[in-house]
CSV table of C-alpha atoms in Angstrom, one decimal:
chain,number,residue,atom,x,y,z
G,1,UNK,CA,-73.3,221.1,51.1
G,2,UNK,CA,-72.0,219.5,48.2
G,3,UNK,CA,-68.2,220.7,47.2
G,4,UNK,CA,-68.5,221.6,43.2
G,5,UNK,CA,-67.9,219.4,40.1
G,6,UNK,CA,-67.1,220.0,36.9
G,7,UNK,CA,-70.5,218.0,36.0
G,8,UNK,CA,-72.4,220.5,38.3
G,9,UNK,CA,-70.9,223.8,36.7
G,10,UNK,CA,-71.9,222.3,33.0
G,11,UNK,CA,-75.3,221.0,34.0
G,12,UNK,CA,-75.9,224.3,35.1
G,13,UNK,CA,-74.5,226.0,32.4
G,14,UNK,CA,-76.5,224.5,30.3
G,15,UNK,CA,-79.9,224.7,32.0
G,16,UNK,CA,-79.2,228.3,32.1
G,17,UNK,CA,-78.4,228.5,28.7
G,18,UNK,CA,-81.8,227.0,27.5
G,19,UNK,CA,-83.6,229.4,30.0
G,20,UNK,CA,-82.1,232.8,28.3
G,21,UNK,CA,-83.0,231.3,24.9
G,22,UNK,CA,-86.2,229.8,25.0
G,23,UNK,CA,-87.6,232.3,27.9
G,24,UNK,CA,-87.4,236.3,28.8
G,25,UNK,CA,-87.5,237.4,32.2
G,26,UNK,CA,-90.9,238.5,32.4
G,27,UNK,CA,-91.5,239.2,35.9
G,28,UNK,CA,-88.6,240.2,38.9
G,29,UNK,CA,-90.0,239.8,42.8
G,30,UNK,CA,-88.1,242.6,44.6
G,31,UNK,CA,-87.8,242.0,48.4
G,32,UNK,CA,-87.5,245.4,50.7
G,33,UNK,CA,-84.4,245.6,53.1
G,34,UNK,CA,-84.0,246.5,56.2
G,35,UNK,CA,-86.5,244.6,58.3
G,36,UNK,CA,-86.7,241.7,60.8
G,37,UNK,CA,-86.6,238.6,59.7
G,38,UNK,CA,-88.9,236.0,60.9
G,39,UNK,CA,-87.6,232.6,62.3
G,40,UNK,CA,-85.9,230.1,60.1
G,41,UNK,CA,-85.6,233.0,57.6
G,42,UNK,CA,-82.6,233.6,54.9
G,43,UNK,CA,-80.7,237.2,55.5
G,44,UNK,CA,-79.0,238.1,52.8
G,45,UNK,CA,-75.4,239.9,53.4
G,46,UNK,CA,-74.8,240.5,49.5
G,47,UNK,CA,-77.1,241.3,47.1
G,48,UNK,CA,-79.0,237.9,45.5
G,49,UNK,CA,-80.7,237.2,42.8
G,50,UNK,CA,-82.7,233.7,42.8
G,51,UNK,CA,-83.0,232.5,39.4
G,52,UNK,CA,-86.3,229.4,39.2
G,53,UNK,CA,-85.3,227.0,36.3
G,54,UNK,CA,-87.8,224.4,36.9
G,55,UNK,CA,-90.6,224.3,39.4
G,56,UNK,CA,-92.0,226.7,42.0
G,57,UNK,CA,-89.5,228.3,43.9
G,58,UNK,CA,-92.1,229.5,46.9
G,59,UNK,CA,-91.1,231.8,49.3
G,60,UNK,CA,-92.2,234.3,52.2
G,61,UNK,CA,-90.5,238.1,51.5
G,62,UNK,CA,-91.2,241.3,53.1
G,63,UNK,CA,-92.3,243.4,50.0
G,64,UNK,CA,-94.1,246.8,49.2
G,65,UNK,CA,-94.6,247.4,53.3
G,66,UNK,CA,-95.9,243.6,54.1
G,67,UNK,CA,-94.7,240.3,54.9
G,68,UNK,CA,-95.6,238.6,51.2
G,69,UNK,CA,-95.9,235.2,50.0
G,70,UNK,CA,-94.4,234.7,46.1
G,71,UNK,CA,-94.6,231.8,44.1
G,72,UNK,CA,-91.6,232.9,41.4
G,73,UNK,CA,-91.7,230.1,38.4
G,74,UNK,CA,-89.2,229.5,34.9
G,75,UNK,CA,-88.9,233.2,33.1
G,76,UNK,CA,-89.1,235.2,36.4
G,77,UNK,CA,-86.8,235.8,39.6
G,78,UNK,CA,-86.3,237.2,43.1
G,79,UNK,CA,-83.9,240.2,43.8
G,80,UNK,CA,-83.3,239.9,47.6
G,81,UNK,CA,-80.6,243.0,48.2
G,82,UNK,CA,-78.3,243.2,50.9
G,83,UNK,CA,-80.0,243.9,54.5
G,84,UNK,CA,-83.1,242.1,53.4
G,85,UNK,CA,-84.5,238.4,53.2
G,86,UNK,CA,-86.5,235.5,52.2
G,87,UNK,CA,-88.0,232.5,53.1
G,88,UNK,CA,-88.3,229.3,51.0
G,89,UNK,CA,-90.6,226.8,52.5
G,90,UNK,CA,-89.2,223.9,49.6
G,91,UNK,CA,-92.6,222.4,49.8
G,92,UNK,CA,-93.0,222.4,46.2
G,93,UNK,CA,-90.0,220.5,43.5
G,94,UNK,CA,-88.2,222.9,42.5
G,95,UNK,CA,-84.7,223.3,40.6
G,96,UNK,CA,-83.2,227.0,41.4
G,97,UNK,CA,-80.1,228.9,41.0
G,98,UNK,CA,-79.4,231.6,43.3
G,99,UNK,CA,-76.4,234.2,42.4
G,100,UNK,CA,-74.6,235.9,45.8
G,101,UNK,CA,-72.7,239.1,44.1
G,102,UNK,CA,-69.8,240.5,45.9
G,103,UNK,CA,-67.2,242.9,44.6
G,104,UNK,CA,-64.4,240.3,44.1
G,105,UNK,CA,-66.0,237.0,43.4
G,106,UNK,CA,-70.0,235.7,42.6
G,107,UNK,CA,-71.1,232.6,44.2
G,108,UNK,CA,-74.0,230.7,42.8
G,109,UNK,CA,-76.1,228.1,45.0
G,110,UNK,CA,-77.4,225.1,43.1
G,111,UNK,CA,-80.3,223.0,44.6
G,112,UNK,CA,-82.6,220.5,42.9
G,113,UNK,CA,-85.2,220.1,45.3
G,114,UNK,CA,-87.7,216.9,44.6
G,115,UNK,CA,-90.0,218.7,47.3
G,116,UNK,CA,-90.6,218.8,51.0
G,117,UNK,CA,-87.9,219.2,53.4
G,118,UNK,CA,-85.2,220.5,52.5
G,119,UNK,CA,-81.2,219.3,53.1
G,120,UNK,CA,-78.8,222.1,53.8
G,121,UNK,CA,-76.1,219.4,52.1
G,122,UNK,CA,-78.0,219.1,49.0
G,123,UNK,CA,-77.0,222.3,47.8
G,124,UNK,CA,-74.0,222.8,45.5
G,125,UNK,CA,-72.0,226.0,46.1
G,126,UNK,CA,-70.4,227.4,42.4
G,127,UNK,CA,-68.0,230.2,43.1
G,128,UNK,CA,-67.3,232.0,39.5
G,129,UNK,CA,-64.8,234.3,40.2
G,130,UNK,CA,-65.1,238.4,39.9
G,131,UNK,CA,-67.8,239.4,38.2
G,132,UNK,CA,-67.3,241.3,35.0
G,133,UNK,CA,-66.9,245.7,35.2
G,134,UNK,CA,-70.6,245.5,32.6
G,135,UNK,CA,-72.2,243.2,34.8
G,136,UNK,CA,-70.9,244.9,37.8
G,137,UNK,CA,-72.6,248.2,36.3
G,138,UNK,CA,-76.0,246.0,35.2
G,139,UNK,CA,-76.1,244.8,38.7
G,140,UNK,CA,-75.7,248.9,40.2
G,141,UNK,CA,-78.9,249.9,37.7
G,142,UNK,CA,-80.9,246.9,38.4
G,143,UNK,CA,-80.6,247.6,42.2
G,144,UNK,CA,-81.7,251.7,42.0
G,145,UNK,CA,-84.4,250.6,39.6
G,146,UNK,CA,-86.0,248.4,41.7
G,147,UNK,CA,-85.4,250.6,44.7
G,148,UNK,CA,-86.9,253.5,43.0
G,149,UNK,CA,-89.6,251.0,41.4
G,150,UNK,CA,-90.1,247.7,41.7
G,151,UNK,CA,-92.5,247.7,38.3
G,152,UNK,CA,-90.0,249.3,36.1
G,153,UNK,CA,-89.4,246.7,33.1
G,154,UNK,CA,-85.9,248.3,32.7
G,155,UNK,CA,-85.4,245.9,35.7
G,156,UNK,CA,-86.0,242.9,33.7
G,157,UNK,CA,-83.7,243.8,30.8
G,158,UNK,CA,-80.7,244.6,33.6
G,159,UNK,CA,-81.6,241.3,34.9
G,160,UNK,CA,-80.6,239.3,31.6
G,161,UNK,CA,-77.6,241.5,30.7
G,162,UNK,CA,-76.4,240.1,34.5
G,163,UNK,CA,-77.9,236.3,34.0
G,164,UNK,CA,-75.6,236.5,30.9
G,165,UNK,CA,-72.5,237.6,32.3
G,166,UNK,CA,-72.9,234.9,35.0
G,167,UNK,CA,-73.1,232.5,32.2
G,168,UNK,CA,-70.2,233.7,30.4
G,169,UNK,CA,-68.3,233.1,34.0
G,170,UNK,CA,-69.7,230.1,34.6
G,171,UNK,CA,-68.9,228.9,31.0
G,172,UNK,CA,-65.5,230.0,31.2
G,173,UNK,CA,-63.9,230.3,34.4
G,174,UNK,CA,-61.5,228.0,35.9
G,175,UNK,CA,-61.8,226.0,39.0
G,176,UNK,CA,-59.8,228.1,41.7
G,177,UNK,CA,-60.6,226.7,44.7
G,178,UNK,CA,-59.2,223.3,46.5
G,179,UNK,CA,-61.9,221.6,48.3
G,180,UNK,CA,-61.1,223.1,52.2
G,181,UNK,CA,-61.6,226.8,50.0
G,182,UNK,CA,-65.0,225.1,48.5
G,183,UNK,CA,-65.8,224.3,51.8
G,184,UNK,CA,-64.9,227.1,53.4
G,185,UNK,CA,-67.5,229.6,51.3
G,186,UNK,CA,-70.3,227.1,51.3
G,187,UNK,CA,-70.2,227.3,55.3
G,188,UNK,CA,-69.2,231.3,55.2
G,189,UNK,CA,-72.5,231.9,52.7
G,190,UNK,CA,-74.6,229.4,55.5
G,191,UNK,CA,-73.8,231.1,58.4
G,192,UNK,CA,-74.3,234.5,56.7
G,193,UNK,CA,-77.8,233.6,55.6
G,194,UNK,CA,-78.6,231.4,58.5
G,195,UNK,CA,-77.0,233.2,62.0
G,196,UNK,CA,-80.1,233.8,63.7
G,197,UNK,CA,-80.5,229.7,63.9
G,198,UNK,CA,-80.0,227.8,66.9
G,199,UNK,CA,-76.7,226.4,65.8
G,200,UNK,CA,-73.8,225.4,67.8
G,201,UNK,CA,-70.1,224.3,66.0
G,202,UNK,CA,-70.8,220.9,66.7
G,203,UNK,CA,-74.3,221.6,65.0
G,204,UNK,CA,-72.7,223.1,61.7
G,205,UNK,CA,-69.8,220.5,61.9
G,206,UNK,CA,-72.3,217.5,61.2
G,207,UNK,CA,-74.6,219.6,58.3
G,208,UNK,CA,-71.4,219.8,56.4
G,209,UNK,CA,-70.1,216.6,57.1
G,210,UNK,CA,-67.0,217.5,59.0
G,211,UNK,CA,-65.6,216.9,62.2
G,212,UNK,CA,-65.8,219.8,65.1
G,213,UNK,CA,-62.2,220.0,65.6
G,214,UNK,CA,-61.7,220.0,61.4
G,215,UNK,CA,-64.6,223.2,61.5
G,216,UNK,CA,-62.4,224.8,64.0
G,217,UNK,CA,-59.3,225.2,62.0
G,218,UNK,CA,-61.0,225.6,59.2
G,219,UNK,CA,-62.2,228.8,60.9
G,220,UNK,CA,-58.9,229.8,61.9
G,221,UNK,CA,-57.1,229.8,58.6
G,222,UNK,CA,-59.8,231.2,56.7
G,223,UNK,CA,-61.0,234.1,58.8
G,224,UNK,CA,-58.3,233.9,61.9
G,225,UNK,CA,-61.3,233.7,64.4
G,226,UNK,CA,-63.3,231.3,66.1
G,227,UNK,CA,-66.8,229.9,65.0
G,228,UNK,CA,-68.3,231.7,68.2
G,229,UNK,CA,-66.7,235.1,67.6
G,230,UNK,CA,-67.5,234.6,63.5
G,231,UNK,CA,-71.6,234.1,64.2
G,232,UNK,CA,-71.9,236.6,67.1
G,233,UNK,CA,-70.0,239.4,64.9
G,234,UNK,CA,-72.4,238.4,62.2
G,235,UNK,CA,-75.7,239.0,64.0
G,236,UNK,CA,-74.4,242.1,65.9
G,237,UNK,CA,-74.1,243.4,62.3
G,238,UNK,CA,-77.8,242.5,61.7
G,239,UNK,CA,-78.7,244.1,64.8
G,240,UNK,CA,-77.2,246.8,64.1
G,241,UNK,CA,-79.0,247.3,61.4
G,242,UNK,CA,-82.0,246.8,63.3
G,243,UNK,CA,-81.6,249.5,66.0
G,244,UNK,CA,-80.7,251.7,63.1
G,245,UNK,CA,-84.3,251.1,61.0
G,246,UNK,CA,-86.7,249.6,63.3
G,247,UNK,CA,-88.5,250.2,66.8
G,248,UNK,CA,-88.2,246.7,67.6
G,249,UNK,CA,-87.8,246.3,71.1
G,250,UNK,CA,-84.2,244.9,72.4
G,251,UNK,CA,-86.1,241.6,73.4
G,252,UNK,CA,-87.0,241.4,69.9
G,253,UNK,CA,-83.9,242.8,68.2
G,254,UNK,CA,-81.7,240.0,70.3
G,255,UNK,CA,-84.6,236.7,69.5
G,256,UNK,CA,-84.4,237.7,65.8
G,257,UNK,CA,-80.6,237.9,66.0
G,258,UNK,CA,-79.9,234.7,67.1
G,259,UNK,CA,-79.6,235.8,70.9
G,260,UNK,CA,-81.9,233.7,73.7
G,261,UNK,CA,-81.3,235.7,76.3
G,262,UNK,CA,-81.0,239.4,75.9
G,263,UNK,CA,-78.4,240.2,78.6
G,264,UNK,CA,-76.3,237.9,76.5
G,265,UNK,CA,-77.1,239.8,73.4
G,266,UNK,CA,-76.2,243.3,75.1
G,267,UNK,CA,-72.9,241.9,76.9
G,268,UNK,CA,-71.8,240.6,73.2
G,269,UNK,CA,-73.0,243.8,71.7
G,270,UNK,CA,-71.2,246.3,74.3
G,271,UNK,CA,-67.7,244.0,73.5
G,272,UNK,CA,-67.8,244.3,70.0
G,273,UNK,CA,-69.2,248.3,69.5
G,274,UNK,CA,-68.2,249.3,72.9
G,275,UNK,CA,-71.5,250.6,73.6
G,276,UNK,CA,-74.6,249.4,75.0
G,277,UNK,CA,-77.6,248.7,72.2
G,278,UNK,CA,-79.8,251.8,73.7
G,279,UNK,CA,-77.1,254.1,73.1
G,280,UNK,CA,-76.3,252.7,69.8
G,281,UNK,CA,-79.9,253.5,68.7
G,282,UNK,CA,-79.5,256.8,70.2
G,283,UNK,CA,-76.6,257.9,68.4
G,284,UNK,CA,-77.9,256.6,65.1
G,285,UNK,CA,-81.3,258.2,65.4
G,286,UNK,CA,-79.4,261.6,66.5
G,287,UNK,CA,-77.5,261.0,62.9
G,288,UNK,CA,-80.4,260.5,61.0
G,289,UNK,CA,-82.1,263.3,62.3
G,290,UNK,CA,-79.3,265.7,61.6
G,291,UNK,CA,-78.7,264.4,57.6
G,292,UNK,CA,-82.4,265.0,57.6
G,293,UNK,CA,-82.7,268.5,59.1
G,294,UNK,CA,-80.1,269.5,56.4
């Protein structure tokens, strides 16, 4: 992944610029949460919203209770809220921005994709800093719209009040971050979209262009943890989150977790609950049932 330029933020800037002024949003996909992913698919931790600015930005989603394919184009988007995900297949050129909100900083992910396969270090990784209190509150409304209903145009207008306070960020904010910070979220923001991949440190070391060793301190003053202990707390959360919503079997729950065996996967996830994954279901179920019953 490519560390940021000052040349990337204002190309961007200005793309997005001409989009808000010579196009509305007319049309938001809305993925649905809390589902398994299929391989090679994109979890999303944070709440995203994948803006097309050129091109055909198609993708696989799970939406209105089915796996769906979309084929989002200039003058529409893709909400993918946290605990769901999506699937690019990059076949088609394509130029697309894709905004990752968090409380205390927004990360956009820049990639102009000629078409066919796609290269992890093509992508440029923007961070623009905390996200203004309106846009904060745009981004609240557009998520219970959508969740109530996904065809509700108030969507789309809460969509533009938060493409513009993005802009305004990206227009504005300084460059905080030396490159081993840049670095740092671009590989954080991979491995939380992409932990159910086959990938070992030595794996992720050579898609970002580092060395194994480098990766491994990097890891330690950043997060004071180990790349191993980083990825397997990060798909225990997802399978969490699986045992909690789904029926999925515990063969299934550990494959789409990044697990290959699922002893393994229940040894990891006893050490970092303290419980075994059957129990874990149990208990949330029993909580379910209780909120319900009230």
């Amino acid at each position: 992944m490519k560390i940021v330029s000052n040349n990337s933020r204002e190309e961007l800037a200005g793309l997005i610029e001409k989009l808000l002024a010579k196009n509305r949003i007319r049309k938001v996909y809305c993925a649905e949460g809390k589902t398994m992913m299929p391989p090679d698919a994109n979890f999303s931790a944070r709440d995203r919203l994948a803006l097309p600015i050129n091109g055909c930005h198609r993708m696989t989603i799970f939406s209105k209770g089915k796996v769906s394919e979309i084929s989002p184009v200039r003058g529409e988007a893709t909400f993918i809220p946290e605990g769901s995900w999506n699937k690019p297949d990059w076949i088609l050129p394509v130029t697309v921005a894709t905004f990752c909100f968090a409380p205390n900083e927004t990360d956009i992910s820049y990639v102009k994709c000629p078409g066919g396969k796609f290269k992890e270090r093509d992508k440029v990784s923007i961070s623009i800093g905390k996200f203004h209190p309106d846009g904060i509150q745009a981004l609240s409304l557009m998520r219970n719209i959508f969740r109530a209903n996904p065809s509700d145009r108030r969507g789309l207008s809460a969509v533009e009040i938060i493409l513009y306070y993005c802009l305004e960020n990206l227009k504005n904010s300084d460059e905080k971050y030396g490159k081993s910070q840049s670095l740092w979220i671009s590989i954080r923001n991979y491995l939380d979209e992409c932990f159910s991949s086959n990938i070992s440190r030595d794996d992720l070391a050579s898609l970002f262009g580092i060395s194994s060793n480098y990766l491994s301190n990097l890891f330690q003053r950043q997060s004071g943890t180990t790349f191993i202990e980083y990825i397997n707390a990060t798909r225990i959360k997802y399978a969490c989150m699986l045992l909690e919503s789904t029926n999925s079997t515990l063969d299934e729950i550990a494959l789409s977790s990044g697990f290959n065996e699922t002893s393994y996967f229940c040894r990891v996830f006893k050490n970092k609950t303290g419980m075994q994954p059957t129990l874990y279901r149990s208990k949330a179920r029993f909580k379910n049932s209780s909120k319900n019953s009230r």
